[in-house]
Amino acid sequence: IFRNVPNLNSTHESFEESRDFLADKIHKVMPDTTKKTILAKIERAHRSGKQLGDHKQILPIIAKFTDWQFSEKVKSKFITEAQSHPQSKTNIYVSQMYSAIT
């Protein structure tokens, strides 16, 4: 789950738009990894929830990766970035959803 990822200008992002936008954000914290590689590792990505009325809330992006180790690396990079710039309002926060069994 990626929180605080700014919304695109469109009211309804397509899955491809969310995926590409997220890949750009990941590439910024992992510049040694090509965007093509990042896109190949994102199985799907979409915004969660609905915007209510005229509120400009930032909806989280839910993403599923094809590779667990890559997802852990992404999560670690965003955590490091947030710790490096704790006062930034543009930090993206990442958490992981676990199944009920876990």
Coordinates of C-alpha atoms in Angstrom, one line a residue:
I1 CA 0.0 0.0 0.0
F2 CA 1.5 3.3 -1.1
R3 CA 0.2 6.3 0.8
N4 CA 0.7 10.0 0.0
V5 CA 1.2 9.4 -3.8
P6 CA -0.3 12.5 -5.4
N7 CA -3.3 12.0 -7.6
L8 CA -3.0 12.4 -11.3
N9 CA -5.1 15.2 -12.9
S10 CA -7.7 12.7 -14.2
T11 CA -10.6 11.9 -11.9
H12 CA -10.4 8.2 -12.5
E13 CA -7.0 6.8 -13.1
S14 CA -6.8 3.6 -15.2
F15 CA -4.9 0.7 -13.9
E16 CA -2.2 1.5 -16.4
E17 CA -1.9 5.1 -15.3
S18 CA -1.6 4.1 -11.7
R19 CA 1.0 1.5 -12.5
D20 CA 3.1 3.9 -14.7
F21 CA 2.8 6.7 -12.1
L22 CA 3.9 4.3 -9.3
A23 CA 6.8 3.0 -11.4
D24 CA 8.0 6.6 -11.8
K25 CA 7.9 7.1 -8.0
I26 CA 9.7 3.9 -7.4
H27 CA 12.3 4.8 -10.0
K28 CA 13.0 8.0 -8.2
V29 CA 14.1 6.1 -5.0
M30 CA 15.7 3.3 -7.0
P31 CA 17.5 5.1 -9.9
D32 CA 19.7 2.1 -10.6
T33 CA 16.7 0.0 -11.5
T34 CA 15.3 0.7 -15.0
K35 CA 11.6 1.8 -15.3
K36 CA 11.1 -1.2 -17.6
T37 CA 12.3 -3.6 -14.9
I38 CA 10.1 -1.9 -12.3
L39 CA 7.0 -2.1 -14.7
A40 CA 7.7 -5.8 -15.2
K41 CA 7.7 -6.4 -11.4
I42 CA 4.4 -4.6 -10.8
E43 CA 1.6 -7.2 -11.5
R44 CA -1.1 -4.6 -10.9
A45 CA -1.7 -1.3 -9.3
H46 CA -4.9 0.8 -8.6
R47 CA -6.2 3.5 -6.4
S48 CA -8.2 2.4 -3.4
G49 CA -11.5 3.9 -2.3
K50 CA -13.5 6.7 -3.7
Q51 CA -13.2 10.5 -3.6
L52 CA -16.1 12.1 -1.8
G53 CA -17.5 15.2 -3.3
D54 CA -15.0 17.9 -4.0
H55 CA -12.5 16.7 -1.4
K56 CA -9.0 16.5 -2.8
Q57 CA -8.0 13.5 -0.7
I58 CA -5.0 11.5 -1.8
L59 CA -6.2 7.9 -2.3
P60 CA -3.6 5.2 -1.6
I61 CA -2.3 3.0 -4.4
I62 CA -2.6 -0.7 -3.8
A63 CA 0.0 -2.7 -5.8
K64 CA 0.9 -6.3 -6.2
F65 CA 4.4 -7.3 -7.2
T66 CA 5.5 -10.4 -9.0
D67 CA 8.5 -10.8 -6.8
W68 CA 8.4 -10.7 -3.0
Q69 CA 12.1 -9.8 -2.7
F70 CA 11.7 -6.8 -5.0
S71 CA 8.6 -5.6 -3.0
E72 CA 10.7 -5.8 0.2
K73 CA 13.5 -3.8 -1.5
V74 CA 11.0 -1.1 -2.7
K75 CA 9.5 -0.9 0.8
S76 CA 13.0 -0.5 2.4
K77 CA 13.9 2.2 -0.1
F78 CA 10.8 4.3 0.7
I79 CA 11.4 3.9 4.4
T80 CA 15.0 5.0 4.1
E81 CA 13.8 8.0 2.0
A82 CA 11.2 9.0 4.6
Q83 CA 13.8 8.8 7.4
S84 CA 16.2 10.9 5.4
H85 CA 13.6 13.7 4.9
P86 CA 11.3 13.4 8.0
Q87 CA 9.9 17.0 7.5
S88 CA 8.9 16.5 3.9
K89 CA 5.2 16.5 3.1
T90 CA 5.9 14.7 -0.2
N91 CA 7.2 11.5 1.4
I92 CA 5.5 8.3 0.2
Y93 CA 4.7 5.8 3.0
V94 CA 4.6 2.1 2.2
S95 CA 3.0 -0.7 4.2
Q96 CA 2.2 -4.3 3.4
M97 CA -1.1 -6.1 3.6
Y98 CA -1.0 -9.6 5.0
S99 CA -3.5 -12.3 4.6
A100 CA -5.7 -13.2 7.5
I101 CA -3.8 -16.5 7.9
T102 CA -0.5 -14.6 8.3

